[in-house]
Structures are given as C-alpha cells and as structure tokens.
Short mmCIF file of C-alpha atoms in Angstrom, two decimals:
data_model
loop_
_atom_site.label_atom_id
_atom_site.label_comp_id
_atom_site.label_asym_id
_atom_site.label_seq_id
_atom_site.Cartn_x
_atom_site.Cartn_y
_atom_site.Cartn_z
CA MET T 18 61.64 121.90 99.29
CA GLY T 19 63.91 124.45 97.64
CA VAL T 20 67.16 125.71 99.07
CA ASP T 21 66.05 129.32 99.53
CA ARG T 22 62.81 128.35 101.25
CA SER T 23 64.59 126.01 103.65
CA PHE T 24 67.17 128.68 104.40
CA TRP T 25 64.60 131.32 105.26
CA LEU T 26 62.58 128.90 107.32
CA LEU T 27 65.70 128.17 109.33
CA ARG T 28 66.46 131.87 109.70
CA LEU T 29 62.96 132.45 111.07
CA THR T 30 63.78 130.60 114.29
CA HIS T 31 66.57 133.07 114.98
CA THR T 32 64.36 136.15 114.75
CA ASN T 33 62.58 137.87 117.62
CA THR T 34 59.20 137.77 115.90
CA ASP T 35 56.22 138.80 118.01
CA ASP T 36 53.93 136.49 116.10
CA LEU T 37 54.83 133.15 117.62
CA SER T 38 51.73 131.48 116.23
CA LEU T 39 52.53 132.55 112.67
CA ALA T 40 56.08 131.30 113.03
CA VAL T 41 54.97 127.89 114.34
CA ARG T 42 52.42 127.53 111.54
CA PHE T 43 54.96 128.59 108.93
CA LEU T 44 57.53 126.05 110.11
CA HIS T 45 55.02 123.23 110.52
CA HIS T 46 53.53 123.65 107.07
CA GLY T 47 57.05 123.89 105.68
CA ASP T 48 57.74 120.36 107.00
CA LEU T 49 60.19 121.66 109.59
CA ASP T 50 58.49 120.21 112.64
CA ASP T 51 61.76 119.87 114.56
CA LEU T 52 62.24 123.64 114.38
CA ALA T 53 58.58 124.24 115.14
CA GLY T 54 58.92 122.09 118.24
CA GLN T 55 61.92 124.10 119.41
CA LEU T 56 60.02 127.32 118.86
CA ILE T 57 56.95 126.12 120.77
CA GLY T 58 58.98 125.17 123.84
CA SER T 59 57.11 126.23 126.95
CA HIS T 60 54.97 128.77 125.07
CA VAL T 61 52.31 126.40 123.81
CA GLU T 62 49.47 128.09 125.70
CA GLU T 63 50.34 131.40 124.03
CA LEU T 64 49.45 130.03 120.59
CA SER T 65 46.36 130.87 118.56
CA PRO T 66 43.70 128.14 118.10
CA GLU T 67 45.03 127.40 114.61
CA ALA T 68 48.61 127.19 115.83
CA LEU T 69 47.52 124.99 118.75
CA ALA T 70 46.13 122.50 116.24
CA ASP T 71 49.44 122.60 114.39
CA ALA T 72 51.32 122.14 117.66
CA LEU T 73 49.29 119.00 118.36
CA VAL T 74 50.40 117.52 115.04
CA VAL T 75 53.98 118.66 115.64
CA TYR T 76 54.05 116.79 118.94
CA PHE T 77 52.76 113.65 117.23
CA ARG T 78 55.28 113.81 114.40
CA LEU T 79 58.15 114.38 116.82
CA GLY T 80 57.06 111.40 118.91
CA GLN T 81 56.35 113.58 121.96
CA MET T 82 53.27 111.60 122.87
CA ASP T 83 52.97 112.81 126.46
CA HIS T 84 52.84 116.40 125.22
CA PHE T 85 50.35 115.34 122.55
CA ASN T 86 47.98 113.79 125.08
CA ASP T 87 48.31 116.68 127.53
CA LEU T 88 47.46 119.20 124.83
CA TRP T 89 44.57 117.07 123.56
CA GLN T 90 43.03 116.83 127.02
CA LYS T 91 43.30 120.59 127.60
CA HIS T 92 41.64 121.49 124.29
CA LEU T 93 39.36 118.51 123.77
CA GLN T 94 36.35 120.31 122.33
CA PRO T 95 37.94 122.27 119.46
CA PHE T 96 40.23 119.39 118.52
CA THR T 97 37.42 116.85 118.27
CA ASN T 98 35.68 119.05 115.72
CA SER T 99 38.49 118.35 113.24
CA PRO T 100 38.38 114.96 111.43
CA ALA T 101 42.14 115.13 110.85
CA LEU T 102 42.93 115.78 114.50
CA ARG T 103 40.48 113.07 115.61
CA LEU T 104 42.40 110.69 113.38
CA HIS T 105 45.63 111.68 115.13
CA GLN T 106 43.96 110.90 118.45
CA ILE T 107 42.87 107.49 117.16
CA ALA T 108 46.46 106.78 116.11
CA TRP T 109 47.67 107.82 119.56
CA GLN T 110 45.16 105.47 121.17
CA ALA T 111 46.29 102.64 118.86
CA ALA T 112 49.83 102.60 120.21
CA TRP T 113 50.17 104.85 123.25
CA GLY T 114 46.71 104.92 124.78
CA PRO T 115 45.33 102.87 127.66
CA PRO T 116 44.94 99.12 127.00
CA VAL T 117 41.17 99.40 126.52
CA THR T 118 41.63 101.67 123.48
CA LEU T 119 44.37 99.77 121.65
CA ARG T 120 42.37 97.26 119.62
CA PRO T 121 39.35 99.49 118.80
CA ALA T 122 41.67 102.30 117.75
CA ARG T 123 43.70 100.05 115.47
CA ILE T 124 40.52 98.84 113.79
CA ALA T 125 39.31 102.43 113.38
CA LEU T 126 42.65 103.53 111.93
CA GLU T 127 42.62 100.73 109.35
CA ALA T 128 39.02 101.54 108.43
CA ALA T 129 39.98 105.18 107.83
CA GLN T 130 42.51 104.04 105.26
CA ASN T 131 39.58 103.13 102.98
CA ASP T 132 37.82 106.47 103.44
CA ALA T 133 36.32 107.95 100.27
CA ASN T 134 37.99 111.21 101.18
CA THR T 135 41.48 110.76 99.70
CA ASP T 136 43.02 113.30 102.08
CA LEU T 137 41.76 111.40 105.13
CA ALA T 138 42.83 108.05 103.62
CA ARG T 139 46.28 109.46 102.98
CA LEU T 140 46.53 110.78 106.53
CA ALA T 141 45.36 107.43 107.93
CA HIS T 142 48.13 105.62 106.04
CA GLN T 143 50.71 108.17 107.16
CA LEU T 144 49.61 107.74 110.76
CA GLN T 145 49.70 103.99 110.31
CA LEU T 146 53.39 104.29 109.47
CA VAL T 147 54.03 105.96 112.81
CA VAL T 148 51.97 103.41 114.71
CA SER T 149 53.48 100.42 112.92
CA SER T 150 56.98 101.76 113.43
CA SER T 151 56.36 102.11 117.16
CA LEU T 152 54.90 98.59 117.38
CA GLY T 153 57.53 97.03 115.12
CA GLU T 154 54.90 95.82 112.63
CA LEU T 155 56.97 95.66 109.45
CA ALA T 156 54.33 94.08 107.19
CA ARG T 157 51.69 96.60 108.17
CA TYR T 158 54.17 99.43 107.68
CA GLU T 159 55.05 98.20 104.20
CA SER T 160 51.40 97.90 103.24
CA SER T 161 50.75 101.56 104.01
CA LEU T 162 54.03 102.64 102.45
CA ASN T 163 53.10 100.84 99.24
CA TRP T 164 49.73 102.63 99.16
CA LEU T 165 51.41 106.00 99.66
CA GLU T 166 53.94 105.25 96.93
CA GLU T 167 51.23 104.24 94.47
CA HIS T 168 49.40 107.51 95.12
CA HIS T 169 52.66 109.55 95.12
CA PHE T 170 52.19 110.64 98.72
CA ASP T 171 55.26 108.93 100.18
CA ARG T 172 57.97 111.01 101.83
CA VAL T 173 61.69 110.42 102.05
CA ALA T 174 61.44 110.08 105.83
CA ASP T 175 58.99 107.20 105.36
CA HIS T 176 61.58 105.25 103.38
CA ILE T 177 64.37 106.06 105.82
CA ASN T 178 62.31 104.61 108.65
CA HIS T 179 61.50 101.57 106.52
CA TRP T 180 65.20 100.85 106.06
CA HIS T 181 65.74 101.12 109.82
CA MET T 182 62.94 98.66 110.43
CA LEU T 183 64.45 96.23 107.96
CA VAL T 184 67.79 96.37 109.76
CA VAL T 185 66.11 95.72 113.10
CA SER T 186 64.25 92.75 111.62
CA GLY T 187 67.51 91.24 110.30
CA GLN T 188 67.04 92.21 106.66
CA ARG T 189 70.13 94.40 106.28
CA ALA T 190 70.88 93.23 102.72
CA ARG T 191 67.41 94.21 101.56
CA ALA T 192 67.73 97.59 103.28
CA GLN T 193 71.06 98.19 101.54
CA GLU T 194 69.55 97.28 98.17
CA LEU T 195 66.61 99.65 98.67
CA ALA T 196 68.85 102.46 99.89
CA ARG T 197 71.22 102.16 96.92
CA SER T 198 68.38 102.17 94.42
CA PHE T 199 66.45 105.01 96.05
CA SER T 200 66.39 107.97 93.66
CA GLN T 201 63.94 110.37 95.30
CA PRO T 202 65.73 113.57 96.40
CA PRO T 203 65.45 114.59 100.06
CA ASP T 204 62.55 116.88 100.90
CA GLY T 205 64.83 119.17 102.86
CA ALA T 206 68.02 119.40 104.88
CA THR T 207 66.63 117.31 107.73
CA ASP T 208 65.78 114.47 105.37
CA ALA T 209 69.22 114.72 103.81
CA ALA T 210 70.84 114.28 107.22
CA GLY T 211 68.55 111.33 107.94
CA MET T 212 69.42 109.64 104.66
CA ALA T 213 73.14 110.07 105.26
CA ALA T 214 72.80 108.63 108.76
CA VAL T 215 70.99 105.52 107.56
CA TYR T 216 73.53 105.01 104.76
CA GLN T 217 76.22 104.95 107.41
CA THR T 218 74.19 102.60 109.60
CA LEU T 219 73.94 100.26 106.62
CA GLY T 220 77.72 100.30 106.17
CA LEU T 221 77.51 102.35 102.96
CA ASP T 222 80.11 104.89 104.07
CA ASP T 223 81.51 105.71 100.64
CA TYR T 224 77.98 106.08 99.30
CA ALA T 225 77.19 108.37 102.24
CA VAL T 226 80.24 110.55 101.53
CA GLU T 227 79.27 110.95 97.89
CA PHE T 228 75.71 111.77 98.90
CA LEU T 229 76.76 114.30 101.55
CA GLU T 230 79.17 116.08 99.22
CA LYS T 231 76.14 116.85 97.05
CA GLN T 232 73.88 117.77 99.93
CA VAL T 233 76.24 120.31 101.52
CA ARG T 234 76.10 122.18 98.23
CA GLU T 235 72.33 121.93 98.18
CA PHE T 236 71.87 122.89 101.85
CA PRO T 237 75.07 124.73 102.82
CA PHE T 238 73.37 126.39 105.83
CA TYR T 239 72.60 123.08 107.58
CA GLY T 240 75.50 122.34 109.92
CA GLN T 241 74.58 118.73 110.64
CA LEU T 242 75.40 117.74 107.06
CA TRP T 243 78.90 119.19 107.36
CA ILE T 244 79.43 117.42 110.68
CA GLN T 245 78.34 114.08 109.23
CA LEU T 246 80.65 114.52 106.25
CA ALA T 247 83.61 115.40 108.45
CA GLN T 248 82.96 112.46 110.78
CA LEU T 249 82.89 110.01 107.89
CA HIS T 250 86.28 111.29 106.72
CA ILE T 251 87.60 111.00 110.31
CA ASN T 252 86.37 107.41 110.55
CA LYS T 253 88.28 106.56 107.39
CA LYS T 254 91.36 108.55 108.54
CA ARG T 255 91.21 110.67 105.39
CA TRP T 256 93.03 113.59 106.98
CA ASP T 257 93.45 115.64 103.80
CA GLU T 258 89.70 115.47 103.28
CA VAL T 259 89.09 116.44 106.91
CA ARG T 260 91.34 119.47 106.44
CA ASN T 261 89.55 120.45 103.23
CA THR T 262 86.18 120.12 104.96
CA ALA T 263 87.36 122.33 107.83
CA VAL T 264 88.50 125.04 105.43
CA THR T 265 85.28 124.86 103.42
CA ILE T 266 83.19 125.17 106.60
CA ARG T 267 85.02 128.35 107.57
CA ASN T 268 84.49 129.78 104.10
CA THR T 269 80.78 128.92 103.86
CA THR T 270 78.96 132.19 104.49
CA GLU T 271 75.57 130.49 104.86
CA LEU T 272 76.75 128.94 108.14
CA ARG T 273 77.15 132.44 109.63
CA GLY T 274 80.17 131.30 111.65
CA GLU T 275 78.15 128.82 113.70
CA LEU T 276 80.62 126.00 113.05
CA ASP T 277 83.82 128.00 113.53
CA GLY T 278 84.62 126.15 116.75
CA TYR T 279 84.00 122.80 115.12
CA SER T 280 86.13 123.66 112.08
CA LEU T 281 89.03 124.55 114.39
CA TYR T 282 88.61 121.21 116.12
CA LEU T 283 88.87 119.49 112.73
CA SER T 284 91.99 121.46 111.81
CA GLY T 285 93.64 120.72 115.14
CA LEU T 286 92.76 117.04 114.86
CA VAL T 287 94.43 116.83 111.45
CA GLU T 288 97.56 118.53 112.81
CA LEU T 289 97.64 116.14 115.75
CA LYS T 290 97.21 113.02 113.60
CA GLN T 291 99.91 114.17 111.18
CA GLY T 292 102.47 114.76 113.91
CA GLY T 293 102.10 118.45 114.60
CA GLY T 294 101.51 118.30 118.34
CA GLU T 295 102.45 121.92 119.07
CA ALA T 296 100.43 123.24 116.15
CA ALA T 297 97.46 121.13 117.25
CA ALA T 298 97.65 122.47 120.80
CA ALA T 299 97.74 126.04 119.51
CA THR T 300 94.74 125.43 117.28
CA PHE T 301 92.75 123.64 119.99
CA ALA T 302 93.44 126.51 122.41
CA LYS T 303 91.41 128.85 120.18
CA ILE T 304 88.27 126.71 120.30
CA PRO T 305 86.68 127.89 123.60
CA SER T 306 86.29 131.42 122.23
CA GLN T 307 84.60 130.29 119.01
CA ARG T 308 80.94 129.74 118.13
CA PHE T 309 79.10 126.44 117.91
CA SER T 310 75.75 125.85 116.25
CA GLU T 311 74.34 124.24 119.39
CA PRO T 312 75.46 123.34 122.93
CA LEU T 313 75.43 119.61 122.19
CA LEU T 314 78.09 120.02 119.50
CA ALA T 315 80.28 122.06 121.85
CA TYR T 316 79.82 119.38 124.52
CA SER T 317 80.79 116.65 122.06
CA VAL T 318 83.95 118.50 121.03
CA ALA T 319 84.85 119.14 124.67
CA ARG T 320 84.59 115.42 125.42
CA GLU T 321 86.70 114.56 122.38
CA LEU T 322 89.38 117.02 123.48
CA LEU T 323 89.36 115.45 126.93
CA HIS T 324 89.82 112.03 125.35
CA LEU T 325 92.75 113.40 123.32
CA GLY T 326 94.45 114.69 126.48
CA TYR T 327 93.57 118.38 126.36
CA GLY T 328 91.92 118.60 129.75
CA GLU T 329 92.47 122.33 130.29
CA ILE T 330 90.76 123.28 127.02
CA SER T 331 87.99 120.77 127.66
CA SER T 332 87.43 122.24 131.12
CA LYS T 333 87.10 125.76 129.71
CA MET T 334 84.53 124.60 127.20
CA LEU T 335 82.53 122.57 129.69
CA GLN T 336 82.35 125.40 132.20
CA LYS T 337 80.60 127.50 129.56
CA LEU T 338 77.95 124.81 129.18
CA GLU T 339 76.73 124.73 132.77
CA ALA T 340 73.52 126.57 131.90
CA ASP T 341 72.67 123.89 129.33
CA TYR T 342 73.74 120.73 131.17
CA GLY T 343 74.11 121.70 134.82
CA GLU T 344 71.22 119.47 135.86
CA LYS T 345 72.94 116.34 134.56
CA ALA T 346 75.33 114.33 136.69
CA THR T 347 77.21 113.13 133.61
CA PHE T 348 78.09 116.72 132.74
CA TRP T 349 79.60 117.30 136.17
CA PHE T 350 81.37 113.95 135.97
CA ASP T 351 83.00 114.97 132.68
CA LEU T 352 83.98 118.33 134.14
CA THR T 353 85.46 116.56 137.16
CA VAL T 354 87.71 114.50 134.90
CA ALA T 355 88.66 117.52 132.79
CA ALA T 356 89.48 119.58 135.88
CA TYR T 357 91.58 116.71 137.22
CA GLU T 358 93.60 116.59 134.00
CA ALA T 359 93.94 120.39 134.07
CA ARG T 360 94.87 120.37 137.78
CA GLU T 361 92.11 122.90 138.50
CA MET T 362 91.35 122.14 142.12
CA ASP T 363 88.49 124.58 142.71
CA VAL T 364 86.66 123.35 139.61
CA LEU T 365 87.41 119.74 140.53
CA GLU T 366 85.89 120.09 143.99
CA THR T 367 82.76 121.85 142.75
CA ALA T 368 82.17 119.48 139.84
CA ALA T 369 82.71 116.33 141.93
CA ARG T 370 80.35 117.59 144.63
CA LYS T 371 77.58 118.61 142.22
CA ALA T 372 77.76 115.28 140.39
CA TRP T 373 77.41 113.48 143.74
CA GLU T 374 74.50 115.68 144.82
CA ILE T 375 72.60 114.72 141.66
CA GLU T 376 73.47 110.99 141.66
CA PRO T 377 74.67 110.10 145.17
CA ASN T 378 74.53 106.35 144.53
CA ARG T 379 76.59 106.15 141.35
CA ILE T 380 79.86 104.35 142.11
CA ASP T 381 82.25 106.35 139.92
CA ILE T 382 80.75 109.63 141.10
CA ILE T 383 81.07 108.63 144.76
CA ASN T 384 84.70 107.72 144.15
CA ASN T 385 85.45 111.04 142.44
CA TYR T 386 83.87 113.09 145.21
CA ALA T 387 85.62 111.10 147.92
CA ALA T 388 88.94 111.47 146.11
CA ALA T 389 88.42 115.24 145.83
CA LEU T 390 87.75 115.52 149.56
CA ILE T 391 90.83 113.43 150.33
CA VAL T 392 93.12 115.41 148.03
CA LEU T 393 91.89 118.72 149.46
CA ARG T 394 91.90 117.32 152.99
CA LYS T 395 88.32 118.45 153.59
CA LEU T 396 85.40 116.80 155.42
CA PRO T 397 87.41 113.75 156.55
CA ASP T 398 84.40 112.15 158.27
CA GLU T 399 82.42 112.38 155.01
CA ALA T 400 85.35 110.94 153.06
CA VAL T 401 85.49 107.91 155.34
CA LYS T 402 81.77 107.24 154.95
CA LEU T 403 81.96 107.53 151.18
CA THR T 404 85.02 105.32 150.79
CA LEU T 405 83.62 102.75 153.21
CA SER T 406 80.51 102.45 151.03
CA LEU T 407 82.77 101.83 148.02
CA VAL T 408 84.92 99.11 149.58
CA THR T 409 81.80 97.48 151.01
CA SER T 410 80.13 97.31 147.60
CA GLN T 411 83.27 96.30 145.66
CA PRO T 412 85.95 95.10 148.11
CA LYS T 413 88.38 93.94 145.40
CA ARG T 414 88.78 97.32 143.68
CA PRO T 415 92.34 98.53 144.57
CA GLU T 416 91.57 102.22 143.96
CA PHE T 417 88.68 102.05 146.43
CA LYS T 418 90.91 100.49 149.07
CA VAL T 419 93.60 103.11 148.48
CA ASN T 420 91.18 105.99 148.95
CA HIS T 421 89.64 104.40 152.02
CA ALA T 422 93.10 104.03 153.56
CA LEU T 423 93.86 107.71 152.91
CA ALA T 424 90.53 108.75 154.40
CA LEU T 425 91.24 106.68 157.51
CA LEU T 426 94.65 108.32 157.84
CA GLN T 427 93.11 111.79 157.74
CA ASN T 428 90.77 110.69 160.54
CA GLY T 429 93.66 109.42 162.68
CA ARG T 430 92.65 105.78 162.34
CA LEU T 431 96.21 104.69 161.68
CA SER T 432 96.09 100.97 162.41
CA GLU T 433 93.07 100.44 160.16
CA ALA T 434 94.75 102.36 157.37
CA GLU T 435 97.97 100.39 157.77
CA ASP T 436 96.11 97.09 157.58
CA ILE T 437 94.64 98.14 154.21
CA LEU T 438 97.93 99.43 152.82
CA LYS T 439 99.59 96.11 153.64
CA THR T 440 97.07 94.26 151.48
CA LEU T 441 97.94 96.25 148.35
CA ASN T 442 100.42 94.55 146.02
CA PRO T 443 102.45 97.23 144.17
CA THR T 444 102.87 94.96 141.15
CA GLN T 445 99.10 94.81 140.69
CA LEU T 446 98.49 98.55 140.89
CA THR T 447 98.35 101.24 138.22
CA VAL T 448 101.15 103.82 138.22
CA ASN T 449 98.81 106.33 139.80
CA ASP T 450 97.53 103.99 142.51
CA SER T 451 101.10 102.92 143.29
CA ALA T 452 102.16 106.55 143.77
CA VAL T 453 99.15 107.24 145.99
CA VAL T 454 99.93 104.16 148.10
CA ASP T 455 103.46 105.49 148.66
CA TYR T 456 101.89 108.82 149.59
CA GLY T 457 99.76 106.89 152.11
CA TRP T 458 102.80 105.21 153.67
CA PHE T 459 104.43 108.64 153.88
CA GLU T 460 101.41 110.07 155.71
CA LEU T 461 101.36 107.11 158.08
CA ALA T 462 105.01 107.77 158.92
CA VAL T 463 104.24 111.46 159.49
CA HIS T 464 101.39 110.70 161.88
CA ARG T 465 103.56 108.26 163.83
CA GLY T 466 106.48 110.62 164.06
CA ASP T 467 108.69 108.19 162.13
CA ALA T 468 111.31 110.62 160.80
CA ASP T 469 113.43 107.86 159.23
CA GLY T 470 110.37 106.54 157.42
CA VAL T 471 109.51 110.02 156.15
CA ARG T 472 113.06 110.52 154.78
CA LYS T 473 113.11 107.08 153.20
CA ILE T 474 109.71 107.21 151.48
CA TYR T 475 109.76 110.83 150.28
CA PRO T 476 112.21 110.47 147.35
CA THR T 477 110.49 107.30 146.07
CA ILE T 478 107.11 108.93 145.46
CA GLN T 479 106.26 109.61 141.80
CA ARG T 480 105.37 113.26 142.06
CA SER T 481 103.88 113.46 138.56
CA GLN T 482 100.99 111.27 139.75
CA LEU T 483 99.97 113.57 142.59
CA LEU T 484 97.82 116.69 142.51
CA PRO T 485 99.05 120.13 143.64
CA PRO T 486 97.46 120.04 147.14
CA GLN T 487 99.02 116.63 147.75
CA LEU T 488 102.45 117.87 146.65
CA GLU T 489 102.17 120.97 148.84
CA TRP T 490 101.29 118.89 151.90
CA LEU T 491 103.97 116.31 151.06
CA ASP T 492 106.72 118.93 150.77
CA ALA T 493 105.59 120.84 153.85
CA GLU T 494 105.61 117.72 156.02
CA TYR T 495 108.98 116.62 154.66
CA LYS T 496 110.54 120.00 155.44
CA LYS T 497 109.44 119.68 159.05
CA VAL T 498 111.57 116.53 159.28
CA ALA T 499 114.46 117.26 156.92
CA GLY T 500 114.87 120.95 157.64
CA ASP T 501 115.91 123.66 155.19
CA LYS T 502 117.85 121.24 152.95
CA ALA T 503 114.64 119.49 151.98
CA LYS T 504 113.37 119.86 148.45
#
C-alpha cells in the first residue's frame, strides 16, 4: 500500500462523511480493518447490505467474534448466499462455535482449501491461519502459510503472527532467524507497527530501531510508529535520540499536531534525566493543554508523569479523560493517587468514592476511600465499617490498622483505638504511617482532654506527611490548648 493512499484512508476517518457505508467499504478494501471497525462503532445497522457484508468480515479479522456471530444471526439469509461469507461462518464454527460444530467445521474448512476455485482456496487458507492461531496449532498454521507463500498470497501480518506463535511454543531462536531474514515490506502503517513490536518482543531492539527509522519516513502520519521509536530510545537511555525524536515529531506536518503533547513529554523527560529538574517541570506543565492522537496515549503519559512525581500535572490530564475512562475503577484509582500527590482534596474525595462505587470489594480501593473519609472527617460510621473489613481480611497490614484506629477515634471509641495504636511498632512503619500514628496519639489526647499530651506530641509530628485537612484540624486543636502562642 502506498504512502499517499494510506494517508488519505486515515484522513477519511476524520471527515464527517454522510456515506458511512462507502467509508467502511473503502477502509475495509484498503486493508485498514482497524479503522473500519472504529468507524462502524454502534452504527452497524445503518450500513448498506454490501457494507454489512464487509462489516462481518471486519469483525472476523479484528477477532470480535461475538459481534461477528450477532451480525450473522441477524442477517442470516443474505449472508448465506455468499460462498465467501459462508466460509467465514465455517471458520467461526471451527474455533468459536458450539462444541457440536467444532469438528465438522474444521473438516469443512480443510476441504475448502482444495477447492478448484483459487479464490475460495486462498480464503480458506487465510481463515485457517486465524483458526490455527486461536487454537495454538502451529503445524497447521505453517501448512497454510506455506501454501499462501507458494501462491504469493501471504501477507506481512501472517508472518508476524507466525513469529509470535513460535515464541509461545518455545522456538524463539527460529522466530528471530525468520524475522531477521524477512525482506517483504509492510503492507501499510499498521503492519509496520506490528513488525516493530514483534522485533522488540524477540529482543531485536537495535534491529527494531533501524526498521522504525525507515518506517517513520515511509508513514510519517502514523503516530504509533513514532511512539514505538521513542520508547525504544527511552529503554536504551539514549537521551539525545529521544530529544531528536521529540523535535522531529513536532516538525512533522503529516501528524497535524496530534502528538504535540507526547513530544513535550519526551522533551521534559530528557531534561529530567539530564539534570534539568526546573526545565523539566516547566515543560511538563505545558502538556495538559496539548493534543494527543488518542485518549489512551494521554492516559499513558499521565500515569508516567504520576510515576515521575508530577501528581498535579497528572491530575489535570486525568480529569480531562473522565469521558473516556470514567466507567473504569482503575482510572479513578489513578486519579485518587494523583490528587493525593497534588493535595487536591475535592478531587481526591470524588475519585476515591467513584472507584469504590465501581469496585467496592477491591482492597486498595477500599483503603483509599476509607482514608479519604478519615482525612476529611466525613461519614465516620462508614469509615469504621470499611477499615474493619480491611483489618479483618489482612490483620497484619500496618496501614490498615492505622486507618482503623483513626476511624475509631472519630467515632469516639477511644479505648479500642488506643489498643490498636499500642500494637504499632514505630521502627516497622513507613515514614508516612509513623506520622499518621503520631497524629492518632495526638487526637486521642485531644479527645481525653490531655493538654500535656497534646503539647508534647504536637511538635513531634512530621507535618510534611499529612494532608491539608489534617494539618488544619491539628493546628486548630493545638491552639485551643496552647493559646495564641501556638504555631
């Protein structure tokens, strides 16, 4: 597939064309089924009969077998009139159908590979590749691949999948040999990305870099290739190459600015790794206002920034992604952590609660939500229930015991809280847990009216480990005891 054709096919998905069916057919017959699948989305029933047939094949090629079967059942009569579509159904029955169809369908699929009609024989072998890959039948896969090669019908993607199967079967050396000797150019940008990924899987990183440097010139519009190239340089700590890649991305007009946010991340990462902390922070701060080619890339960068210690920037980015990932507990968990690092209490409370509402039985999510309630001094009864469930399930976890003690204190159950605090050995706690334990002893002294205890504990607490609401409460309670001279 030529560069210009691939570029315009990609551009087509960004238009507001009224002819959805034509667009789907155009993409499918241009071997861009991934884009066709995105375009179909929830509009499958709006397609013309011809485009519906293409959609059926798209679903099969993308491995969306539930969608394939649903569409087949809804349009059984017209589909069965097509020998090619019937062959797709046989392939589906051979690997994904009910048990009663498996063996007969496999026999029928193999028989079709000897059909006098070369087009049907070719299709049968191509479908056999998909079936054999799903079933892990390496020998059968290789038999059909050999037939396709002999008749010059093999595709790059077929070989990529073959190499993956070899790795899974323990034949990594053979896969490496085949990959190195493979000379067929990729059929398009998607194939190029797949080839680079398998080279990396095979440990051929330098080979992958050399390959990608050629492919980004061939398919400059395809962002995934640039991302793969940059990541390989990052893995090897080749910071000058990472910087050069970032600059080239920004200057590549075919990308239409869709990787501007990612290129800034690369530039900031280089500055950080080469000692320019302030410069890195300034560069990272620009990222939330920049464009990304897709939400998943923005999410990935946000998580990396969180890992690097830039919680405030990460939080800004994640909040923009709620429409894309708001149904996933992991998203809200990540936002909870980012908001904690950024000391954004409103965001922290909301994110922790929404994560818990989606996955109320996940231990780390329960702990985060309970901690948020405790810090904000809200719903103390709920906090006790949550923390009790944690210490019951994992009684040796110090952080669970700490939070349960704090929840008990906020419910006025002082003796129970004290008993837990006494069991915690400061030398076995993290810096944060140790500070929170001291905060707990301070609160116990407050509730008991122990002014001497309040004065004694207050200056020992590591304030940097507490969140703003905790510090506000701490200082307010101390002032009640120490008077105007208190800090």
